[in-house]
Short mmCIF file of C-alpha atoms and ligand atoms in Angstrom, two decimals:
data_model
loop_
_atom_site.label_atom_id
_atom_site.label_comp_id
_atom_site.label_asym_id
_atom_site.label_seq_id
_atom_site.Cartn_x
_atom_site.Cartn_y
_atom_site.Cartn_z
CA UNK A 10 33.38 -153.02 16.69
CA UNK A 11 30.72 -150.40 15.69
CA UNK A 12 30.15 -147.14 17.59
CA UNK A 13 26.97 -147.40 19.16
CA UNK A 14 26.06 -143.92 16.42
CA UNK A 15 27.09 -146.25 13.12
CA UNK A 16 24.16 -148.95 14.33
CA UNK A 17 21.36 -146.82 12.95
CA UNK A 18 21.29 -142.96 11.54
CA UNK A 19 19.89 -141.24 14.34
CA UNK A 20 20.18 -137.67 15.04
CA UNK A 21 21.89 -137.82 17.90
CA UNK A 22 24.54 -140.52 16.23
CA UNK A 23 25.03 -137.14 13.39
CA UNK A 24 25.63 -135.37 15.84
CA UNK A 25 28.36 -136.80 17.39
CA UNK A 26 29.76 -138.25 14.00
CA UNK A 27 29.44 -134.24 13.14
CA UNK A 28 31.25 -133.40 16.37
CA UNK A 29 34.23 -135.25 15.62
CA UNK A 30 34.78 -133.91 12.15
CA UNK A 31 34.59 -130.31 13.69
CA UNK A 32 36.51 -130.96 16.93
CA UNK A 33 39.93 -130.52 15.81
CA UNK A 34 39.12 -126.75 14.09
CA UNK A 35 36.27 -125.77 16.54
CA UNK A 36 38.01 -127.52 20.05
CA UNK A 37 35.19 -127.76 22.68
CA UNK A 38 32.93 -125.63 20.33
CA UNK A 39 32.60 -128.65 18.08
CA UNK A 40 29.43 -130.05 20.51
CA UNK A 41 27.14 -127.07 20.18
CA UNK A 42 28.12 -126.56 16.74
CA UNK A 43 27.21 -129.82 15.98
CA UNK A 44 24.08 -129.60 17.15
CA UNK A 45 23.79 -126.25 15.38
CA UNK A 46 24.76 -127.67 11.98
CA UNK A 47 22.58 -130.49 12.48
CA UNK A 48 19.43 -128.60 12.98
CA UNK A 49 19.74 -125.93 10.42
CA UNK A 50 20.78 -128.43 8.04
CA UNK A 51 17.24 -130.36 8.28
CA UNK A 52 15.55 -126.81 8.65
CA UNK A 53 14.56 -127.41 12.44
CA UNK A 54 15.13 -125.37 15.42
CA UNK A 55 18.09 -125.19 17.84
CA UNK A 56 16.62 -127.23 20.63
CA UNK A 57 15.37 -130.13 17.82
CA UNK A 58 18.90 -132.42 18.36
CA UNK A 59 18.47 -132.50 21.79
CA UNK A 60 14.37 -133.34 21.51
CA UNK A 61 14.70 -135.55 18.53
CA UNK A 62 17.89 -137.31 19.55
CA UNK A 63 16.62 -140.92 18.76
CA UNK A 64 14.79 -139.73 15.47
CA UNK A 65 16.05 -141.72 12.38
CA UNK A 66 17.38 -139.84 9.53
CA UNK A 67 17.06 -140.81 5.80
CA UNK A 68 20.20 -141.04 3.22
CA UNK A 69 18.70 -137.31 2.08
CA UNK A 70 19.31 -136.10 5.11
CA UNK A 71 22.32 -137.68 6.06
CA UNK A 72 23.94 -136.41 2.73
CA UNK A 73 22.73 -133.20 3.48
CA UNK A 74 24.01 -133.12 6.55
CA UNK A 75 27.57 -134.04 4.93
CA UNK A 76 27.71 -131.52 2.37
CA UNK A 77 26.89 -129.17 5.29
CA UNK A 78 29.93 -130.50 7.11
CA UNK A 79 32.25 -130.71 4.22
CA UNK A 80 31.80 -127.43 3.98
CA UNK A 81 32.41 -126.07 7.66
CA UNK A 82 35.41 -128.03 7.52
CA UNK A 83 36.79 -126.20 4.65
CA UNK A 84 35.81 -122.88 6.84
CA UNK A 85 32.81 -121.97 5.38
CA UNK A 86 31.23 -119.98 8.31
CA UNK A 87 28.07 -121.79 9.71
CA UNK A 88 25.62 -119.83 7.47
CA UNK A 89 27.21 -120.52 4.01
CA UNK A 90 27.87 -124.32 5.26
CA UNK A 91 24.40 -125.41 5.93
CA UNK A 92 22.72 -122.08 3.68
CA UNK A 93 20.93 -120.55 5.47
CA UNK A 94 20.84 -117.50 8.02
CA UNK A 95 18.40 -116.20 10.28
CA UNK A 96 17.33 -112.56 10.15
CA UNK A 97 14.87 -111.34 12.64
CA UNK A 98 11.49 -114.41 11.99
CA UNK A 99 12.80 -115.10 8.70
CA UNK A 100 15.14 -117.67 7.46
CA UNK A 101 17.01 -116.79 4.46
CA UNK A 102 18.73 -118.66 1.95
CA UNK A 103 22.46 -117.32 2.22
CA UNK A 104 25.77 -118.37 0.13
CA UNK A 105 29.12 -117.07 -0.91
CA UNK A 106 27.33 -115.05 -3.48
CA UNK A 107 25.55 -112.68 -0.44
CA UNK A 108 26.85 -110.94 2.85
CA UNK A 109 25.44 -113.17 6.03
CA UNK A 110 22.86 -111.11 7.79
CA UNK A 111 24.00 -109.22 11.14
CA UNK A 112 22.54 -108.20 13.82
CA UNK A 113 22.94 -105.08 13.58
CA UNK A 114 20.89 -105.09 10.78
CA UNK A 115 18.03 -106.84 12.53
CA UNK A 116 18.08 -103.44 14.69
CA UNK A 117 18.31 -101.21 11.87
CA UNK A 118 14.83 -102.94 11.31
CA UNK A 119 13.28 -102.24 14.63
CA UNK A 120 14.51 -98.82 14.47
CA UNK A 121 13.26 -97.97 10.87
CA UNK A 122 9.99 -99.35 11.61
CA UNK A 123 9.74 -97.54 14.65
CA UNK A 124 10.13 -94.37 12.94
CA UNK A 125 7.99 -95.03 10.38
CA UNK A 126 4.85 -95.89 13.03
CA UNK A 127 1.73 -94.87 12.14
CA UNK A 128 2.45 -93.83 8.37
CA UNK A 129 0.38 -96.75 7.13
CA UNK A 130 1.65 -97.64 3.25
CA UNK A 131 4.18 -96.11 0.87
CA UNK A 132 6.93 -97.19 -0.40
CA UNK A 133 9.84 -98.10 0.72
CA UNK A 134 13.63 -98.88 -0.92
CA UNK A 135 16.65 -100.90 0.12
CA UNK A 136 19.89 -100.19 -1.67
CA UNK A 137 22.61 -102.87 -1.57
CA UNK A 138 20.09 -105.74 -0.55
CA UNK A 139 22.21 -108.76 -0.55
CA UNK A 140 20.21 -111.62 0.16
CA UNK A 141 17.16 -109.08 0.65
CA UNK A 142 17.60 -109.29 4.39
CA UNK A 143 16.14 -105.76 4.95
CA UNK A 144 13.58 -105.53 2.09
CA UNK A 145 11.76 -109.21 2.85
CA UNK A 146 11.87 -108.25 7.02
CA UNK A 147 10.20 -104.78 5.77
CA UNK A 148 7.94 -106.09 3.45
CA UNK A 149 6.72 -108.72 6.21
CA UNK A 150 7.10 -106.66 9.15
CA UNK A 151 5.92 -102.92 8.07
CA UNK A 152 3.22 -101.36 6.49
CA UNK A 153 4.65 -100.41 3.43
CA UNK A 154 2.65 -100.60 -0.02
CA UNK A 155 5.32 -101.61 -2.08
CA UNK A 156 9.35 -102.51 -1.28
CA UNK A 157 11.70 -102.40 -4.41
CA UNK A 158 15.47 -103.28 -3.77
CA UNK A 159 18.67 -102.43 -5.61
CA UNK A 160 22.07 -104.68 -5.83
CA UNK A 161 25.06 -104.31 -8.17
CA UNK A 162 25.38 -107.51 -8.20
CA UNK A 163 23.14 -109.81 -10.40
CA UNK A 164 23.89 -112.88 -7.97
CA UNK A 165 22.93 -111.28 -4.89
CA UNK A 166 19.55 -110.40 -6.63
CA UNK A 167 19.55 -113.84 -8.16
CA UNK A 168 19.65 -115.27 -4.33
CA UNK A 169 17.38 -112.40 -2.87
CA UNK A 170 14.99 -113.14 -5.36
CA UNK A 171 15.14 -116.75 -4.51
CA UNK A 172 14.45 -115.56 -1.06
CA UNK A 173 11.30 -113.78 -2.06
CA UNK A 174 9.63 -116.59 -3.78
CA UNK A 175 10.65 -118.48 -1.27
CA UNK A 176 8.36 -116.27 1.00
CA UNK A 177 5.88 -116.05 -1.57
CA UNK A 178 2.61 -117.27 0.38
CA UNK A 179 3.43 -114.81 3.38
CA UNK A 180 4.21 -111.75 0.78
CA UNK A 181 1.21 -112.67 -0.95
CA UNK A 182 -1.23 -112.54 1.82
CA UNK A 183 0.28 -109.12 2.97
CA UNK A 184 0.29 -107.42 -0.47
CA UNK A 185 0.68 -109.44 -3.49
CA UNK A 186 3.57 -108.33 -6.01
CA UNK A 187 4.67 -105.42 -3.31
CA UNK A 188 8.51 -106.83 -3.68
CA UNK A 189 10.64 -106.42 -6.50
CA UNK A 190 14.30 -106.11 -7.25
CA UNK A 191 16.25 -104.76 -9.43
CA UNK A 192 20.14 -105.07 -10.41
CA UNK A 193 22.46 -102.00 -10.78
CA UNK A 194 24.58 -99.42 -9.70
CA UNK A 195 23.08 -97.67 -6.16
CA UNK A 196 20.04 -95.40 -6.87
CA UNK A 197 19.87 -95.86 -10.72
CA UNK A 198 17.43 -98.65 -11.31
CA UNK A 199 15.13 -96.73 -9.33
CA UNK A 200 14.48 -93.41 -11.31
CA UNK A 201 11.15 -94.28 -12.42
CA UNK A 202 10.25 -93.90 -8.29
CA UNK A 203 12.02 -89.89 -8.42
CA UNK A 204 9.74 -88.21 -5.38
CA UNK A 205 7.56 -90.82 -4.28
CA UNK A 206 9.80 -92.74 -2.13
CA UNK A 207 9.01 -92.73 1.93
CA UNK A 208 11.88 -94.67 3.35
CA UNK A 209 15.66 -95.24 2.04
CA UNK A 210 17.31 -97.64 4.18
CA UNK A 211 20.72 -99.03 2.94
CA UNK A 212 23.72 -101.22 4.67
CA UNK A 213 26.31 -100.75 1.67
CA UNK A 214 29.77 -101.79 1.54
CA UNK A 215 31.55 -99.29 4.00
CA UNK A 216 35.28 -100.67 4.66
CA UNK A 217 38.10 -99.03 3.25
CA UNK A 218 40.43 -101.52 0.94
CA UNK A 219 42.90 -101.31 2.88
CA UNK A 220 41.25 -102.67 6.18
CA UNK A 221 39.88 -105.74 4.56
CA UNK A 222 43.19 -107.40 5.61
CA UNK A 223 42.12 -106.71 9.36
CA UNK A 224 39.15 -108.52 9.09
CA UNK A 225 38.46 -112.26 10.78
CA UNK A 226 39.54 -114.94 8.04
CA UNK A 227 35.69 -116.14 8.02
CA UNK A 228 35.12 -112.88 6.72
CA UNK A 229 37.51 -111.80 4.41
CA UNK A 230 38.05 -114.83 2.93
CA UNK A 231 34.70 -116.25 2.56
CA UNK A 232 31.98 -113.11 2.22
CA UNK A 233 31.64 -111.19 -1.31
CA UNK A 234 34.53 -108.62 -1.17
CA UNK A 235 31.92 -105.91 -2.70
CA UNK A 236 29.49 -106.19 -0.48
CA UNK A 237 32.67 -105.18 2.32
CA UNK A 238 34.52 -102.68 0.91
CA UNK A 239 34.32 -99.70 -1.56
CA UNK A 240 36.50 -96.86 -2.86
CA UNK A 241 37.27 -93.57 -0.90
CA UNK A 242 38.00 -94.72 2.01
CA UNK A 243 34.68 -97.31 2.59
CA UNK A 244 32.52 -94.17 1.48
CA UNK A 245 31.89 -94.68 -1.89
CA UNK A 246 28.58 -95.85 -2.31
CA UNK A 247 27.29 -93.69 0.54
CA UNK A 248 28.38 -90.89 -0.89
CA UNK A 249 26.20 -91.54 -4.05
CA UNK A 250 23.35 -92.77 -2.51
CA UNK A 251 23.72 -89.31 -0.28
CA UNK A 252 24.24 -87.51 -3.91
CA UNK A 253 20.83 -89.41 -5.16
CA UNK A 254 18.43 -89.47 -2.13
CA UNK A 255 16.90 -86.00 -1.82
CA UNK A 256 15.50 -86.67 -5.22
CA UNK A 257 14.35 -89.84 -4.53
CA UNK A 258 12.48 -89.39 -1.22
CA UNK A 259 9.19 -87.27 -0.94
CA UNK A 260 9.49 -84.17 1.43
CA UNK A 261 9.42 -85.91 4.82
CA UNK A 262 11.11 -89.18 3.65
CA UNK A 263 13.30 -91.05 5.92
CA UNK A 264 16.57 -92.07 4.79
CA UNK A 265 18.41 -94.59 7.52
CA UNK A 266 21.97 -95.96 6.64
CA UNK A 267 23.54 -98.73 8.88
CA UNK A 268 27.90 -97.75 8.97
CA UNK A 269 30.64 -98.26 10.48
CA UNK A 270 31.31 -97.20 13.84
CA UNK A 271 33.99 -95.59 12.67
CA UNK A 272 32.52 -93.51 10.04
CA UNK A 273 29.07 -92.81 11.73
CA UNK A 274 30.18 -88.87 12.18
CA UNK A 275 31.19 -88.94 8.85
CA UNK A 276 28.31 -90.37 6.84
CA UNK A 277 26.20 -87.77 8.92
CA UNK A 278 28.66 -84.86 7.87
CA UNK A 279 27.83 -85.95 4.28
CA UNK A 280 24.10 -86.24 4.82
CA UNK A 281 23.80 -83.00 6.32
CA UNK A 282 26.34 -81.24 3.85
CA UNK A 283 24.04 -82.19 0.87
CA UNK A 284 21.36 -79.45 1.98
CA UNK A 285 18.39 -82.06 1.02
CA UNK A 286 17.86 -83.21 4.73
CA UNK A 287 17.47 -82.18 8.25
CA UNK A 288 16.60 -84.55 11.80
CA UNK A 289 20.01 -85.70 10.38
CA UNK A 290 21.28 -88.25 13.87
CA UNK A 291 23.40 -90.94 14.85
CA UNK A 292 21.87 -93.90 16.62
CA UNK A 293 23.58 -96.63 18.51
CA UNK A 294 23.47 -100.31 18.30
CA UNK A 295 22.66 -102.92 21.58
CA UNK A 296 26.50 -102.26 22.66
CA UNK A 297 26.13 -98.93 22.30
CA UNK A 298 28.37 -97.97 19.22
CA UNK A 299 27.36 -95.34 16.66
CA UNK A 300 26.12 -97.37 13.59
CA UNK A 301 23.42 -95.89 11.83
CA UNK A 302 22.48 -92.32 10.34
CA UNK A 303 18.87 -91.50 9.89
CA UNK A 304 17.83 -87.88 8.00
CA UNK A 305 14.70 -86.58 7.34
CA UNK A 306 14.17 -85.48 3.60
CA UNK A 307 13.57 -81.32 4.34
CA UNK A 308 9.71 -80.23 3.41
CA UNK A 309 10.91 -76.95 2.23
CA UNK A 310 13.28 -77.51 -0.51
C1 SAM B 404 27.07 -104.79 3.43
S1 SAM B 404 26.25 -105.68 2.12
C2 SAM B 404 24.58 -105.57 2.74
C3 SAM B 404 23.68 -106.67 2.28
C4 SAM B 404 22.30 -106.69 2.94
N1 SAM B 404 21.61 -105.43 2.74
C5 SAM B 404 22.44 -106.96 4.43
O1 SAM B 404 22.33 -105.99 5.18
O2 SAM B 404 22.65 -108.11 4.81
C6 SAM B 404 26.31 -104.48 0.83
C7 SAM B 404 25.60 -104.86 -0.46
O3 SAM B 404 25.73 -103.75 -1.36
C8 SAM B 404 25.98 -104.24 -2.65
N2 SAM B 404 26.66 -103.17 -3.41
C9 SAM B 404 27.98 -102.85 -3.45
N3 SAM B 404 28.19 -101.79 -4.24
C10 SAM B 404 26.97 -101.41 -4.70
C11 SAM B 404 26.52 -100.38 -5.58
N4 SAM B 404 27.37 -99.51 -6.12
N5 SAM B 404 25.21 -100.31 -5.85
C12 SAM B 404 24.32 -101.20 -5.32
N6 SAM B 404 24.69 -102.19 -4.49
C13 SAM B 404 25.99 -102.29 -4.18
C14 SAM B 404 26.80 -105.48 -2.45
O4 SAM B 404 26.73 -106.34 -3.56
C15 SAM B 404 26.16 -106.06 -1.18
O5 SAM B 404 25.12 -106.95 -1.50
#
């Protein structure tokens, strides 16, 4: 006989059919999860399986839904499976091409824009912008004139880019063309901005190679390994953006990195050793560990 969920695609029949598939990975997990798939996968909120249970689905959705499913199976983590992760009111495109947005990057957000209060305009530059989590929430949250973004690696602009247009009607009403980004190595596509820039913000790799092993499976295994780690000892790309920044920010620029808890101390020792910045602290994140560095560019140098 037919479970009651074959008789007609509803969303509550996905859900369970979803459920099952996940249940012997995820264990009592597989419920919520299911629901969580579900939703994301037809662009709705959490709550929407439980509200729309009876809702019919089409064959669009339904193979959507699959795909989605196929994929957390494999174990994709949520994000990459149904492609999409939020970060802070935006939702962004994400695959295996980009790092999945944290949230301790949402707060690196909140605090740069709370430092940056009541400096209406300028420009502002994220380094290492993956999907272009921190540009696009800058670009739609602050008052910047203009946001430009850097990445290594052409297919994290490709999908950052993708995010932008996606956003298109909201970036255009702010400030029409203010986002751009560029491909290449840390600071160097950005040379033509030399002195003008009022905020640096940058998450960049920061794990030493030899602690990717310790690393959950979903992350190691499924998220780019350069956007995770980077030569001398995780500090790598710091270090040159450190090298780079006093030249690029205007006196009084703010440069903010998000780090490792572990290397918070010493991304500051660096910032302050280059003699290009003073205000140089470490802030916390909601649980209280040292994870980002934020330096004021010095006036008198
Ligand atoms: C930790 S991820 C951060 C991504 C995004 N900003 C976020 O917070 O979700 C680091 C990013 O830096 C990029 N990256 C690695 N080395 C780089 C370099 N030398 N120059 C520019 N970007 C680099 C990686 O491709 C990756 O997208």
């Amino acid at each position: 006989m037919a479970r009651p969920e074959a008789l007609a695609t509803t969303v509550a029949g996905i859900v369970a059919r979803v459920a099952r598939q996940l249940r012997p990975a995820l264990g009592d997990a597989a419920d919520g999860e299911a629901r969580e798939l579900v939703a994301a996968a037809m662009h709705q909120p959490r709550f929407w399986p439980s509200t729309a249970a009876s809702a019919p689905l089409t064959p669009v959705d339904v193979a959507a839904i699959d795909a989605a499913t196929a994929r957390r199976v494999a174990g994709a983590p949520l994000a990459y499976a149904v492609r999409s992760a939020p970060f802070r009111a935006l939702t962004l495109y994400v695959d295996e091409r980009v790092l999945i947005p944290r949230p301790e990057t949402e707060h690196l957000v909140d605090l740069v824009l709370a430092t940056a209060q009541g400096k209406a305009g300028g420009v502002a530059v994220d380094v290492g912008t993956g999907s272009g989590a921190l540009a696009l929430a800058l670009a739609t949250e602050g008052e910047f004139t203009r946001v430009v973004a850097t990445d290594l690696s052409a297919d994290a602009i490709a999908v950052a880019r993708e995010n932008a247009r996606a956003l298109a009607p909201v970036l255009s009403a702010r400030r029409p063309g203010a986002v751009e980004f560029r491909s290449g190595d840390a600071l160097a596509p950005l040379a033509d901005l030399n002195g003008s820039v009022d905020v640096l913000v940058s998450n960049p790799p920061y794990i030493a190679f030899a602690e990717v092993s310790e690393l959950p499976a979903s992350v190691r295994d499924w998220e780019p390994p350069q956007a995770l780690a980077c030569p001398d000892d995780g500090l790598a790309v710091t270090r040159t953006i450190v090298a780079g920044a006093g030249s690029l920010l205007r006196p009084g620029g703010l440069l903010a990195f998000e780090t490792d808890s572990r290397r918070a101390r010493a991304v500051a020792e660096l910032v302050e050793q280059s003699g290009s910045f003073d205000e140089v602290r470490v802030l916390c994140d909601l649980t209280g560990r040292d994870r980002y560095v934020f330096a004021s560019r010095r006036v008198d140098i």
